[in-house]
Structure formats: C-alpha cells, structure tokens
Coordinates of C-alpha atoms and ligand atoms in Angstrom, one line a residue:
M1 CA 0.0 0.0 0.0
A2 CA 1.4 3.4 -0.9
D3 CA 2.5 5.7 1.8
S4 CA 0.9 9.0 0.8
S5 CA 1.1 10.6 4.2
G6 CA 4.9 10.3 4.5
K7 CA 7.1 12.8 2.9
T8 CA 8.1 10.8 -0.1
F9 CA 8.5 12.0 -3.7
Y10 CA 9.1 10.6 -7.1
L11 CA 10.7 12.8 -9.8
E12 CA 10.9 12.1 -13.5
T13 CA 13.0 14.3 -15.7
F14 CA 12.5 15.0 -19.4
G15 CA 14.8 16.9 -21.8
C16 CA 18.3 18.3 -21.7
Q17 CA 21.3 18.1 -19.4
M18 CA 20.2 21.4 -17.9
N19 CA 17.0 19.7 -16.8
V20 CA 18.8 16.7 -15.5
H21 CA 21.0 19.0 -13.4
D22 CA 18.1 21.1 -12.2
S23 CA 16.5 17.9 -11.0
E24 CA 19.6 17.1 -9.0
K25 CA 19.2 20.4 -7.3
V26 CA 15.5 20.0 -6.8
I27 CA 16.1 16.5 -5.3
G28 CA 18.7 18.0 -2.9
T29 CA 16.3 20.7 -1.9
L30 CA 13.5 18.3 -1.2
V31 CA 15.7 15.9 0.8
A32 CA 16.9 18.9 2.9
E33 CA 13.2 19.6 3.6
G34 CA 12.8 16.1 5.0
Y35 CA 11.4 14.3 1.9
R36 CA 12.7 10.9 0.8
Q37 CA 13.1 10.1 -2.9
V38 CA 11.4 6.8 -4.0
P39 CA 11.8 5.0 -7.3
T40 CA 8.1 4.5 -8.2
V41 CA 5.0 6.6 -8.5
E42 CA 3.2 4.0 -6.4
E43 CA 5.4 4.6 -3.4
A44 CA 5.4 8.4 -3.6
G45 CA 3.2 11.0 -1.8
L46 CA 4.4 13.7 -4.2
I47 CA 4.9 13.0 -7.9
L48 CA 6.9 15.6 -9.8
Y49 CA 7.6 15.9 -13.5
N50 CA 10.5 18.2 -14.6
T51 CA 9.4 18.9 -18.1
C52 CA 10.7 19.9 -21.5
S53 CA 8.8 21.9 -24.2
I54 CA 11.5 22.2 -26.8
R55 CA 9.5 20.0 -29.3
D56 CA 5.8 19.1 -29.3
K57 CA 6.5 15.4 -28.6
A58 CA 8.4 16.3 -25.4
E59 CA 5.5 18.4 -24.2
Q60 CA 2.9 15.8 -24.9
K61 CA 4.8 13.2 -22.8
V62 CA 4.1 15.0 -19.6
F63 CA 0.4 15.3 -20.2
H64 CA 0.2 11.6 -21.0
R65 CA 2.0 10.8 -17.7
L66 CA -0.4 13.0 -15.8
A67 CA -3.4 11.3 -17.5
D68 CA -1.9 7.8 -16.7
Y69 CA -1.6 8.5 -13.0
K70 CA -4.7 10.7 -12.5
K71 CA -6.5 7.9 -10.7
L72 CA -3.9 7.9 -7.9
Q73 CA -5.1 11.3 -6.7
A74 CA -7.8 9.4 -4.8
Q75 CA -5.1 7.9 -2.7
G76 CA -4.1 11.4 -1.6
K77 CA -1.1 11.7 -3.8
R78 CA -0.2 15.2 -5.1
F79 CA 1.2 16.1 -8.5
G80 CA 3.6 18.8 -9.7
V81 CA 4.7 20.1 -13.0
L82 CA 8.2 21.8 -13.0
G83 CA 10.3 23.3 -15.7
C84 CA 9.6 24.5 -19.2
V85 CA 6.1 23.2 -19.7
A86 CA 5.1 24.6 -16.3
Q87 CA 6.5 28.0 -17.3
Q88 CA 5.0 27.9 -20.8
E89 CA 1.5 26.7 -19.9
G90 CA 1.2 28.3 -16.4
E91 CA -2.2 27.9 -14.7
K92 CA -3.7 26.4 -17.9
I93 CA -2.2 23.2 -16.6
F94 CA -4.7 23.2 -13.7
E95 CA -7.5 23.3 -16.3
R96 CA -6.0 20.5 -18.4
A97 CA -5.0 18.4 -15.4
P98 CA -7.0 19.5 -12.4
H99 CA -5.2 17.0 -10.1
V100 CA -2.0 19.0 -10.3
S101 CA -1.2 21.0 -7.2
I102 CA 2.1 22.7 -8.1
V103 CA 3.2 24.4 -11.3
C104 CA 6.7 25.9 -11.1
G105 CA 9.2 27.4 -13.6
S106 CA 12.9 26.8 -13.2
A107 CA 13.8 30.3 -11.9
S108 CA 11.3 29.8 -9.0
Y109 CA 12.8 26.6 -7.7
R110 CA 14.4 28.6 -4.9
N111 CA 10.9 29.0 -3.5
L112 CA 10.2 25.3 -3.4
P113 CA 10.6 25.0 0.4
Q114 CA 7.7 27.5 1.0
M115 CA 5.7 25.9 -1.8
L116 CA 6.0 22.5 -0.2
I117 CA 4.5 23.9 3.0
Q118 CA 1.5 25.2 1.1
I119 CA 0.8 22.0 -0.8
E120 CA 1.2 20.0 2.4
A121 CA -1.6 22.3 3.7
G122 CA -3.8 21.2 0.8
K123 CA -3.3 24.3 -1.3
R124 CA -2.5 24.8 -5.0
V125 CA 0.7 26.8 -5.8
T126 CA 2.1 28.4 -8.8
G127 CA 5.6 29.7 -9.2
L128 CA 6.0 31.4 -12.5
D129 CA 9.1 33.3 -13.5
D130 CA 9.3 36.8 -14.7
R131 CA 11.4 36.7 -17.9
E132 CA 13.5 39.6 -16.5
T133 CA 14.4 37.6 -13.4
D134 CA 18.0 37.9 -12.2
Q135 CA 17.8 34.8 -10.0
C136 CA 20.0 31.8 -10.6
F137 CA 19.2 28.6 -8.8
E138 CA 22.2 28.1 -6.6
T139 CA 21.8 25.7 -3.7
E140 CA 24.1 23.8 -1.3
F141 CA 21.8 20.8 -1.6
T142 CA 22.7 19.3 -5.0
A143 CA 22.0 15.5 -5.1
R144 CA 24.4 14.5 -7.8
T145 CA 23.7 10.9 -9.0
N146 CA 27.1 10.2 -10.6
P147 CA 30.0 10.3 -8.1
H148 CA 32.7 10.9 -10.7
R149 CA 31.2 13.3 -13.3
G150 CA 29.2 16.3 -12.2
Y151 CA 27.4 19.2 -13.9
I152 CA 27.7 22.8 -13.0
T153 CA 25.3 25.4 -14.6
I154 CA 27.3 28.5 -15.2
I155 CA 24.7 30.5 -17.2
E156 CA 20.9 30.3 -17.3
G157 CA 18.3 31.5 -19.8
C158 CA 18.8 32.8 -23.3
D159 CA 18.6 36.2 -25.0
K160 CA 19.0 35.0 -28.6
F161 CA 15.4 34.4 -29.6
C162 CA 15.9 32.0 -32.5
A163 CA 12.6 32.1 -34.5
Y164 CA 11.7 28.5 -33.7
C165 CA 12.7 28.2 -30.0
V166 CA 10.8 28.4 -26.7
V167 CA 13.8 28.6 -24.5
P168 CA 13.9 32.4 -24.1
F169 CA 10.3 32.2 -23.0
T170 CA 10.6 29.3 -20.7
R171 CA 14.0 30.0 -19.1
G172 CA 14.1 33.7 -19.0
K173 CA 16.9 36.1 -19.8
E174 CA 20.6 35.3 -19.8
R175 CA 22.2 35.4 -16.4
S176 CA 25.6 34.1 -15.4
R177 CA 27.1 33.0 -12.0
T178 CA 30.3 34.6 -10.8
S179 CA 33.4 32.7 -12.0
D180 CA 34.5 32.6 -8.3
S181 CA 31.4 30.7 -7.3
V182 CA 31.9 28.3 -10.2
L183 CA 35.5 27.7 -9.2
A184 CA 34.5 27.3 -5.6
E185 CA 32.0 24.6 -6.6
T186 CA 34.6 22.9 -8.8
R187 CA 37.0 22.8 -5.9
Q188 CA 34.4 21.3 -3.6
M189 CA 33.5 18.7 -6.2
A190 CA 37.2 17.8 -6.7
D191 CA 37.5 17.4 -2.9
L192 CA 34.6 15.0 -3.0
G193 CA 36.4 12.9 -5.7
Y194 CA 34.8 14.2 -8.9
S195 CA 37.3 14.1 -11.7
E196 CA 35.1 15.3 -14.6
I197 CA 33.2 18.6 -14.7
Q198 CA 30.6 19.5 -17.3
L199 CA 29.9 23.2 -17.5
L200 CA 26.3 23.8 -18.7
G201 CA 24.3 26.6 -20.2
Q202 CA 21.7 27.0 -23.0
N203 CA 24.6 29.0 -24.6
V204 CA 27.4 28.2 -22.3
N205 CA 29.9 30.3 -24.2
S206 CA 27.7 33.5 -23.9
Y207 CA 28.9 33.4 -20.3
K208 CA 29.6 36.8 -18.8
D209 CA 31.2 36.9 -15.3
P210 CA 29.0 39.4 -13.3
A211 CA 32.2 40.3 -11.4
G212 CA 34.1 40.9 -14.6
K213 CA 37.0 38.7 -13.6
R214 CA 37.2 36.0 -16.3
T215 CA 36.0 35.5 -19.8
F216 CA 34.4 32.1 -20.7
A217 CA 37.7 30.8 -22.1
E218 CA 39.6 31.9 -19.0
L219 CA 37.0 30.2 -16.7
L220 CA 37.3 27.0 -18.8
A221 CA 41.0 27.1 -18.3
A222 CA 40.7 27.8 -14.6
V223 CA 38.3 25.0 -14.0
G224 CA 40.6 22.7 -15.9
Q225 CA 43.5 23.7 -13.6
V226 CA 41.7 22.8 -10.4
P227 CA 43.8 20.0 -8.7
G228 CA 42.0 16.7 -9.1
I229 CA 40.1 17.6 -12.2
K230 CA 41.0 15.4 -15.2
R231 CA 38.3 16.3 -17.7
V232 CA 36.3 19.4 -18.4
R233 CA 33.4 19.5 -20.9
F234 CA 31.1 22.3 -21.8
T235 CA 27.8 22.5 -23.6
T236 CA 26.0 24.0 -25.6
S237 CA 28.1 26.6 -27.5
H238 CA 26.4 29.1 -29.8
P239 CA 28.4 29.8 -33.0
R240 CA 27.8 33.6 -32.7
D241 CA 29.7 33.8 -29.4
F242 CA 32.3 31.2 -30.2
G243 CA 35.7 32.9 -30.1
R244 CA 39.1 31.5 -31.1
D245 CA 40.2 31.9 -27.5
I246 CA 38.1 28.8 -26.6
I247 CA 40.3 26.7 -29.0
E248 CA 43.4 28.4 -27.6
A249 CA 42.3 27.3 -24.1
I250 CA 41.8 23.7 -25.3
D251 CA 45.2 23.8 -26.9
A252 CA 46.8 25.1 -23.7
V253 CA 45.0 23.1 -21.0
P254 CA 45.2 19.3 -21.4
T255 CA 42.3 18.6 -19.1
L256 CA 39.9 20.5 -21.5
C257 CA 38.3 17.7 -23.5
D258 CA 38.8 17.3 -27.3
H259 CA 35.2 17.9 -28.1
V260 CA 33.0 20.9 -29.1
H261 CA 29.3 20.7 -29.6
L262 CA 28.5 23.6 -32.0
P263 CA 24.9 23.5 -33.3
V264 CA 24.6 24.7 -36.8
Q265 CA 20.8 24.1 -37.4
S266 CA 21.0 24.6 -41.1
G267 CA 23.7 24.8 -43.9
S268 CA 21.8 27.5 -45.8
T269 CA 22.5 31.2 -45.0
R270 CA 19.0 32.1 -46.2
V271 CA 17.4 29.6 -43.7
L272 CA 19.9 30.7 -40.9
D273 CA 18.7 34.2 -41.4
A274 CA 15.0 33.2 -41.3
M275 CA 15.9 31.3 -38.1
Q276 CA 17.5 34.5 -36.7
R277 CA 20.6 32.5 -35.9
L278 CA 22.9 35.6 -36.2
Y279 CA 25.6 33.9 -38.3
T280 CA 26.1 32.8 -41.9
R281 CA 27.2 29.5 -43.3
D282 CA 30.7 31.0 -44.0
Q283 CA 31.0 32.4 -40.5
Y284 CA 30.1 29.0 -39.0
L285 CA 32.6 27.3 -41.2
E286 CA 35.3 29.8 -40.2
R287 CA 34.8 28.5 -36.6
I288 CA 35.0 24.9 -37.7
G289 CA 38.3 25.9 -39.5
W290 CA 39.8 27.1 -36.2
M291 CA 39.0 23.7 -34.7
K292 CA 40.4 21.7 -37.6
V293 CA 43.8 23.4 -37.1
A294 CA 43.9 23.0 -33.4
R295 CA 46.9 21.3 -31.9
R296 CA 44.8 18.4 -30.7
E297 CA 42.2 16.6 -32.9
I298 CA 38.9 18.0 -31.7
S299 CA 35.7 16.0 -32.3
I300 CA 32.8 18.2 -33.5
T301 CA 29.1 17.5 -33.0
S302 CA 26.0 19.5 -33.9
D303 CA 22.3 20.0 -33.8
V304 CA 20.4 20.3 -37.1
I305 CA 16.8 21.1 -37.8
V306 CA 15.2 19.9 -41.1
G307 CA 12.0 21.2 -42.5
F308 CA 12.0 24.8 -41.1
P309 CA 9.2 26.7 -42.8
G310 CA 10.1 27.5 -46.4
E311 CA 13.2 25.3 -46.5
T312 CA 13.5 24.3 -50.2
E313 CA 15.1 21.1 -51.4
A314 CA 18.1 23.1 -52.6
E315 CA 18.5 24.6 -49.1
F316 CA 18.2 21.2 -47.5
E317 CA 20.9 20.0 -49.8
E318 CA 23.1 22.9 -48.5
T319 CA 22.7 21.3 -45.1
L320 CA 23.8 18.0 -46.5
S321 CA 26.9 19.6 -48.2
L322 CA 27.8 21.3 -44.9
L323 CA 27.7 18.0 -43.1
Q324 CA 30.0 16.5 -45.8
E325 CA 32.3 19.5 -45.5
V326 CA 32.6 19.5 -41.7
E327 CA 32.5 15.7 -41.2
Y328 CA 30.9 15.8 -37.8
D329 CA 31.5 13.1 -35.3
G330 CA 27.9 13.1 -34.3
I331 CA 24.7 15.1 -34.9
F332 CA 21.3 15.4 -33.3
G333 CA 18.9 15.8 -36.1
F334 CA 15.4 17.2 -35.5
K335 CA 12.3 17.7 -37.5
Y336 CA 11.1 21.3 -37.1
S337 CA 8.4 21.5 -34.5
P338 CA 6.1 24.6 -34.4
R339 CA 6.2 25.9 -30.8
P340 CA 3.9 28.4 -29.0
N341 CA 4.9 32.0 -28.8
T342 CA 7.7 31.7 -31.3
P343 CA 8.0 33.9 -34.4
S344 CA 8.2 30.9 -36.8
L345 CA 4.7 29.8 -35.8
A346 CA 3.4 32.5 -38.1
M347 CA 5.6 31.7 -41.0
E348 CA 4.1 30.4 -44.2
D349 CA 5.2 27.4 -46.3
A350 CA 5.1 24.8 -43.6
I351 CA 6.8 21.6 -44.8
P352 CA 4.5 18.5 -44.6
D353 CA 5.5 16.1 -41.9
A354 CA 6.2 13.2 -44.3
E355 CA 8.7 15.5 -46.2
K356 CA 10.4 16.5 -42.9
S357 CA 10.7 12.7 -42.0
R358 CA 12.2 12.0 -45.5
R359 CA 14.7 14.8 -45.1
L360 CA 15.6 13.6 -41.6
A361 CA 16.1 10.0 -42.8
V362 CA 18.3 11.1 -45.8
M363 CA 20.4 13.3 -43.5
N364 CA 20.8 10.6 -40.8
E365 CA 21.8 8.0 -43.3
M366 CA 24.4 10.2 -44.8
Q367 CA 25.7 11.1 -41.3
R368 CA 26.0 7.5 -40.4
E369 CA 28.5 7.0 -43.2
I370 CA 30.5 10.0 -42.1
Q371 CA 30.6 8.7 -38.6
R372 CA 31.7 5.3 -39.7
K373 CA 34.6 6.9 -41.6
R374 CA 35.5 9.2 -38.7
N375 CA 35.5 6.3 -36.2
Q376 CA 37.6 4.2 -38.5
N377 CA 40.4 6.8 -38.0
Q378 CA 40.4 5.9 -34.3
V379 CA 41.1 2.2 -35.0
G380 CA 44.6 1.2 -33.9
R381 CA 45.0 4.1 -31.5
T382 CA 45.4 3.8 -27.8
L383 CA 42.9 6.1 -26.1
E384 CA 42.4 7.0 -22.5
V385 CA 38.8 6.3 -21.3
M386 CA 36.9 7.1 -18.2
V387 CA 35.2 3.8 -17.1
E388 CA 31.5 4.3 -17.0
G389 CA 30.2 0.8 -16.2
K390 CA 29.9 -2.7 -17.5
N391 CA 27.6 -4.4 -20.0
E392 CA 27.2 -7.7 -18.2
A393 CA 25.4 -9.4 -21.1
R394 CA 28.2 -8.7 -23.5
G395 CA 31.0 -9.0 -20.8
Q396 CA 32.3 -5.6 -22.0
W397 CA 33.3 -2.5 -20.1
I398 CA 31.9 0.9 -21.2
G399 CA 34.3 3.7 -21.5
R400 CA 34.2 7.3 -22.7
T401 CA 37.0 9.0 -24.6
T402 CA 38.0 12.7 -24.3
Q403 CA 36.3 13.1 -27.7
N404 CA 33.1 12.0 -26.0
K405 CA 33.0 8.7 -28.0
T406 CA 31.7 5.5 -26.3
L407 CA 34.5 2.9 -26.4
N408 CA 33.3 -0.6 -25.3
F409 CA 36.3 -2.8 -24.3
A410 CA 37.4 -6.1 -23.0
A411 CA 39.6 -6.5 -20.0
N412 CA 41.2 -9.6 -18.7
K413 CA 39.8 -11.0 -15.4
A414 CA 43.0 -10.1 -13.5
S415 CA 42.7 -6.4 -14.2
T416 CA 39.1 -5.4 -13.4
P417 CA 38.8 -1.6 -14.0
A418 CA 37.0 0.5 -11.4
V419 CA 34.0 2.6 -12.5
G420 CA 35.2 6.2 -12.5
S421 CA 38.8 5.3 -13.1
Y422 CA 40.8 6.1 -16.3
V423 CA 42.4 3.3 -18.3
N424 CA 44.1 3.0 -21.7
V425 CA 42.3 1.1 -24.3
V426 CA 43.6 0.1 -27.8
T427 CA 40.8 0.5 -30.3
T428 CA 40.3 -2.6 -32.5
G429 CA 37.1 -1.8 -34.3
C430 CA 34.2 0.7 -34.8
F431 CA 30.6 1.2 -35.6
P432 CA 28.9 4.5 -36.5
N433 CA 28.1 5.3 -32.9
S434 CA 30.8 3.6 -30.9
L435 CA 34.3 2.1 -30.8
I436 CA 35.4 -1.3 -29.5
G437 CA 38.8 -2.2 -28.0
E438 CA 40.9 -4.0 -25.5
M439 CA 42.3 -2.6 -22.3
V440 CA 46.0 -2.1 -22.2
V441 CA 47.6 -3.6 -19.0
Ligands
LIG501 N1 21.2 27.0 -27.4 C1 21.5 26.0 -28.2 C2 21.8 26.5 -29.6 O1 21.5 27.6 -29.9 O2 22.4 25.8 -30.4 C3 20.5 24.9 -28.3 C4 19.6 24.6 -27.2 S1 18.1 23.8 -27.7 C5 17.6 23.4 -26.1 C6 18.6 22.2 -28.3 C7 18.2 22.0 -29.7 O3 16.9 21.7 -29.9 C8 18.5 23.1 -30.7 O4 19.9 23.2 -31.0 C9 17.7 22.8 -31.9 O5 18.3 22.0 -32.8 C10 16.5 22.0 -31.2 N2 15.3 22.7 -31.3 C11 14.9 23.8 -30.6 N3 13.7 24.2 -30.9 C12 13.2 23.4 -31.9 C13 12.1 23.3 -32.6 N4 11.1 24.2 -32.5 N5 11.9 22.3 -33.5 C14 12.9 21.4 -33.7 N6 14.1 21.4 -33.0 C15 14.2 22.4 -32.1
LIG502 FE1 16.9 28.4 -28.4 FE2 18.4 29.9 -30.1 FE3 18.5 30.3 -27.4 FE4 19.6 28.1 -28.5 S1 20.2 30.3 -28.9 S2 18.3 28.2 -26.6 S3 18.2 27.6 -30.1 S4 16.7 30.6 -28.7

C-alpha cells in the first residue's frame, strides 16, 4: 500500500542536461526539507515531472504521464509540473490536469521549500518566473547521482530568440554566475572525488562573469586547472559567441576535452537568417576551420533542424553539403516542431510532416556513413577512457574518450577496472556510434 502521508517524492525528468542537473538540485532541496526520494510513483506521496517543451512530442509526454496516473489522486497523492512546460503553460495546466497541485518554472525553484509547506496544507501553488528575473538557482543541496562526473550550470536563460525556439520564453533572460562561485563549486567537487566537470548553459559560451574577472575561455582554463580535475566538458556553444580563445584554451590546458558541440541548425545562409541565428554558413565554417587546425584533434558535434518553414530542397541540400564538409563526429537531427509564442509559428510554407521525415532520414543515413569513416580513423589508436560501467550481457566494459565517444572494451579478469577510473584502451574496431577495443595492461 502506498504511503501517501509520509514525505516521499518521485521525480521524473524530461529533456536536456540542464533539466537533469536542475532535477539534481530539486532533489537535494526536497531531501533537505525532510522528503525521501522513492523509485516509483506508487510509493510516492508527491509526484513531480521536470518537463521539456522544446518540441511538441516532449511536451505531450508529460500530459500523457499526468493522465496515466490521475486515478492515484484518490489515494491522496499530489502532482507537480516543473520546468519548461510549467513556465510555458502556467495555470492552464490546472484546467487540463485538475489533479495537479504545483506548477513551477525553473527560476522559481528557490521558492520550493515554501511551496511545499503550502501544498502540504492542501493548497495549490504556482511559481511562474518573470522573464526579467536575475535569479540563478544556486543551492548547497545538489544531489548528484554520478559520483565521478558532475554538472555545473554557469549561465541560465537565453537572449538569442531564434525564430523556432521556446527557451527564451521558458527559461528567462541570460544570467551568469560569478566565476569565483563556479570555481569554488569545482574545488568542492574535486575534494569529493569528482574528476570530470561539465559546464552547462543553453549558450554556455555566452557566459559573462558578473564580477568581470574572467572570460568564458579563462573560466574554462581555470576549471581545468583545479587540482584533481582530469576532464572538463562544456555544452552548448552558440556559434555567434564562439571565439578563437576557446580553441586556444583547449590547446593550452590538457584537461579540457577534445570535443566541441556547436549546433549549426542549417547549412543555408537564407534559412539561418530566417531562423534568426545571427551567423552565416561561412561564419560558421570559419569557426570549424579554427577547430580543424587546433593542436589536438577535436571531435565536433552539432544539432540540425530539417523542414524549417520555407526550407527548399536546394536549401536542405546545402545542409547535407555542410555535413560533408565538416564531417561531424555526431549530430542530433530534429524535424522542425512549431512551438507556442515563437515567431516561426506565423511563417508560411510549412513543410509536410512526411517530407520532414524524409529529409531527416536522408540526413541521418548520410551522417552514419560520415561517422563510420570518422570512427575508422580511431582504430589502432590507444585512447584513455573514463570507465562508466559494464555491460554484463556482453561482458564488455563501457568507457568514454575525451572526444566523447563511447569505447566498449574487453579487460582480462586479473585487471578489473573500477568505475570512474581512467584506463588506456587500444581501439580494435568501430561502428557509426561507438568504438570497440581492448584494455592495455
Ligand atoms: N542554445 C543551443 C543553440 O542555440 O544551439 C540549443 C539549445 S536547444 C535546447 C537544443 C536543440 O533543440 C537546438 O539546437 C535545436 O536543434 C533543437 N530545437 C529547438 N527548438 C526546436 C524546434 N522548435 N523544433 C525542432 N528542434 C528544435
Ligand atoms: Fe533556443 Fe536559439 Fe536560445 Fe539556443 S540560442 S536556446 S536555439 S533561442
């Protein structure tokens, strides 16, 4: 029988790494308030969904979940919607799902302790953010799930307003933490045994230290120089704010990983302009050129949208030719999804869904071949990996290279690698999405 009177909660997270990390902070905050996290909805008194509204499918998922578990309200369970859908839909959620008691956008999480008191008293609460908020959600109570690799959000929100994107509406204006506080958190994490740090932001490289002490590239370098830190990653970078100093920092500081995620969205300057991306194809390719001549080989990944309103076949082919030119190590391809409040909603020449699916399939197929070729270059090399776990069924260990590639490897029984440790692996084969190898003893 479920314990709905005890202070227990279940939290499910949808969407990006920022959401995953927000959830770690929400969990820490709830635990500090005397709540206990439980692994199933059935065991929980409070059921929370940290939501994503970047594409229509992501948004629908949360409403399906709420519908699936509505009947549990009769057992006294309470429901909450956090994050981007909460911020976007606001109190309309109460109309669509009347069993919900809490609707809270990400910049209001600092008010969660007071909100919890109210919902415990049987009230409904709404915490919606003002787009102009200056608040960052900094808390001492982050419940990080991975003991070796940890996220740190350095900048929240977005001021770019790409024509298709909800983020500026759901996450408010751009606001950065001080570089001193980021470094203090890195040192604390290093003391706790973390060796890999991932700096996060919707546009991580638009970072501006409010104290004016360090640029983004300087902060990257400083995080990479904290004793105990072996790897630093950062995501997501916006091409407009991507300076050569970032590559210089990667060249100079060995702990900065050999990987840059630089979303292009389209290979056509006309479409990029309609998307309000603030750069041209050539400007984007100039940044790729800086990476290609870096001292270390940098793996490059990207996000691409197909079927933006008005995208012609020739413009789609420009995206394909850009992919051939850059030779990405990986891409996330998306079909354009019309989103509330965004300027592209009113644009004409919508592309039929079947055509968007076709373009996505053509692009993904081409990209698979590029990745096969890219990964083939790694065969025969000895690469350092962080051990992430073991696939018992296959008897293989799972490792991650500095280029962010998955390298599954065999190790002999006498040399069992510890999760979180770093070992050398010689690469013996490859697939489009992973490498295989053998541990070097
Ligand atoms: N700030 C990052 C940038 O500008 O590249 C991206 C952050 S966004 C959360 C992640 C990705 O979702 C975007 O790069 C884009 O490819 C995709 N995306 C955002 N809005 C979308 C939409 N309306 N339809 C399809 N894909 C979308
Ligand atoms: Fe969305 Fe554009 Fe901001 Fe990225 S830069 S979060 S795509 S509005």
